[in-house]
Amino acid sequence: RGCCDWHRQRKTERPRIPVVSYLQVIATKFLLEVMGAAGAIWGSSDILFLRDTPEGNERIRFVAVIIGGVFFIRYWWHVKHWWQHERDYLQIKTNHRRTHRLS
């Protein structure tokens, strides 16, 4: 088999994903999606002077926590879906116009 082999792996031959790679993916997604969403609310409210008073500070903290919670649920659903389907390979279309290159 060469570098340009187009044969797909069978489901029984699926390679296992390393634990380090999995942890790296979920940590990166958590930092960028969940903390980024809550931090965007917190930072933009500071620029718009919505956190000038203690009451405003508490209000924006509540909003940031709610937004962070919504994005955490979204993140958890995506990680669960990715974990369940990470090793699934799509079927090759046999009636596609470029399938003659695969044989």
Short mmCIF file of C-alpha atoms in Angstrom, two decimals:
data_model
loop_
_atom_site.label_atom_id
_atom_site.label_comp_id
_atom_site.label_asym_id
_atom_site.label_seq_id
_atom_site.Cartn_x
_atom_site.Cartn_y
_atom_site.Cartn_z
CA ARG A 1 0.00 0.00 0.00
CA GLY A 2 1.35 3.36 -1.01
CA CYS A 3 0.83 6.88 0.20
CA CYS A 4 -2.17 7.41 -2.08
CA ASP A 5 -4.17 4.31 -1.15
CA TRP A 6 -7.87 5.13 -1.22
CA HIS A 7 -9.18 2.04 0.56
CA ARG A 8 -11.25 2.80 3.63
CA GLN A 9 -10.69 0.95 6.86
CA ARG A 10 -13.34 -1.43 8.03
CA LYS A 11 -15.07 -0.75 11.33
CA THR A 12 -13.29 -3.70 12.93
CA GLU A 13 -9.91 -2.21 11.97
CA ARG A 14 -10.56 1.20 13.51
CA PRO A 15 -7.60 2.66 15.35
CA ARG A 16 -8.13 3.73 18.91
CA ILE A 17 -7.72 7.41 19.65
CA PRO A 18 -5.04 8.10 22.25
CA VAL A 19 -6.25 9.37 25.61
CA VAL A 20 -3.93 12.38 25.43
CA SER A 21 -5.42 13.46 22.11
CA TYR A 22 -8.95 13.06 23.45
CA LEU A 23 -8.15 15.12 26.56
CA GLN A 24 -6.52 17.77 24.41
CA VAL A 25 -9.62 18.04 22.21
CA ILE A 26 -12.10 18.29 25.07
CA ALA A 27 -9.94 20.75 27.03
CA THR A 28 -9.50 22.99 24.01
CA LYS A 29 -13.20 22.92 23.15
CA PHE A 30 -14.12 23.70 26.77
CA LEU A 31 -11.74 26.64 26.97
CA LEU A 32 -12.70 28.16 23.63
CA GLU A 33 -16.45 27.49 23.58
CA VAL A 34 -17.65 27.59 27.19
CA MET A 35 -15.20 29.95 28.85
CA GLY A 36 -15.00 32.06 25.71
CA ALA A 37 -18.77 32.60 25.62
CA ALA A 38 -18.98 33.57 29.29
CA GLY A 39 -15.87 35.73 29.00
CA ALA A 40 -17.25 37.51 25.94
CA ILE A 41 -20.35 38.52 27.89
CA TRP A 42 -18.26 39.62 30.87
CA GLY A 43 -15.76 41.59 28.77
CA SER A 44 -18.28 43.26 26.48
CA SER A 45 -20.37 44.37 29.45
CA ASP A 46 -17.29 46.04 30.89
CA ILE A 47 -16.68 47.94 27.64
CA LEU A 48 -20.34 49.00 27.52
CA PHE A 49 -20.10 50.26 31.15
CA LEU A 50 -22.74 47.82 32.39
CA ARG A 51 -20.58 46.76 35.35
CA ASP A 52 -20.03 50.17 36.89
CA THR A 53 -22.28 49.59 39.91
CA PRO A 54 -22.35 46.61 42.29
CA GLU A 55 -25.89 45.80 41.13
CA GLY A 56 -24.80 45.86 37.50
CA ASN A 57 -21.82 43.69 38.34
CA GLU A 58 -24.09 41.07 39.95
CA ARG A 59 -26.57 41.23 37.06
CA ILE A 60 -23.89 40.70 34.44
CA ARG A 61 -22.30 37.90 36.48
CA PHE A 62 -25.68 36.13 36.48
CA VAL A 63 -26.04 36.60 32.71
CA ALA A 64 -22.47 35.35 32.10
CA VAL A 65 -23.11 32.25 34.23
CA ILE A 66 -26.35 31.52 32.34
CA ILE A 67 -24.62 31.92 28.95
CA GLY A 68 -21.73 29.75 30.19
CA GLY A 69 -24.24 27.10 31.30
CA VAL A 70 -25.99 27.09 27.93
CA PHE A 71 -22.68 26.73 26.12
CA PHE A 72 -21.58 24.02 28.57
CA ILE A 73 -24.67 21.97 27.68
CA ARG A 74 -23.90 22.51 23.99
CA TYR A 75 -20.26 21.53 24.59
CA TRP A 76 -21.22 18.39 26.50
CA TRP A 77 -23.59 17.31 23.72
CA HIS A 78 -20.88 17.81 21.09
CA VAL A 79 -18.25 15.89 23.10
CA LYS A 80 -20.67 13.03 23.72
CA HIS A 81 -21.60 12.91 20.02
CA TRP A 82 -17.95 13.06 18.99
CA TRP A 83 -17.01 10.26 21.41
CA GLN A 84 -19.79 8.03 20.10
CA HIS A 85 -19.10 8.65 16.39
CA GLU A 86 -15.40 9.50 16.23
CA ARG A 87 -14.43 6.26 14.52
CA ASP A 88 -17.29 6.05 12.03
CA TYR A 89 -16.21 6.29 8.44
CA LEU A 90 -18.53 7.56 5.76
CA GLN A 91 -19.48 5.25 2.95
CA ILE A 92 -17.82 5.87 -0.40
CA LYS A 93 -20.36 6.93 -3.00
CA THR A 94 -20.33 4.41 -5.81
CA ASN A 95 -22.25 6.60 -8.22
CA HIS A 96 -20.08 9.69 -7.78
CA ARG A 97 -18.37 11.14 -10.86
CA ARG A 98 -14.85 10.70 -9.42
CA THR A 99 -15.11 7.14 -8.05
CA HIS A 100 -13.18 5.75 -11.00
CA ARG A 101 -10.03 7.17 -9.36
CA LEU A 102 -10.55 4.97 -6.31
CA SER A 103 -10.13 1.67 -8.12
#
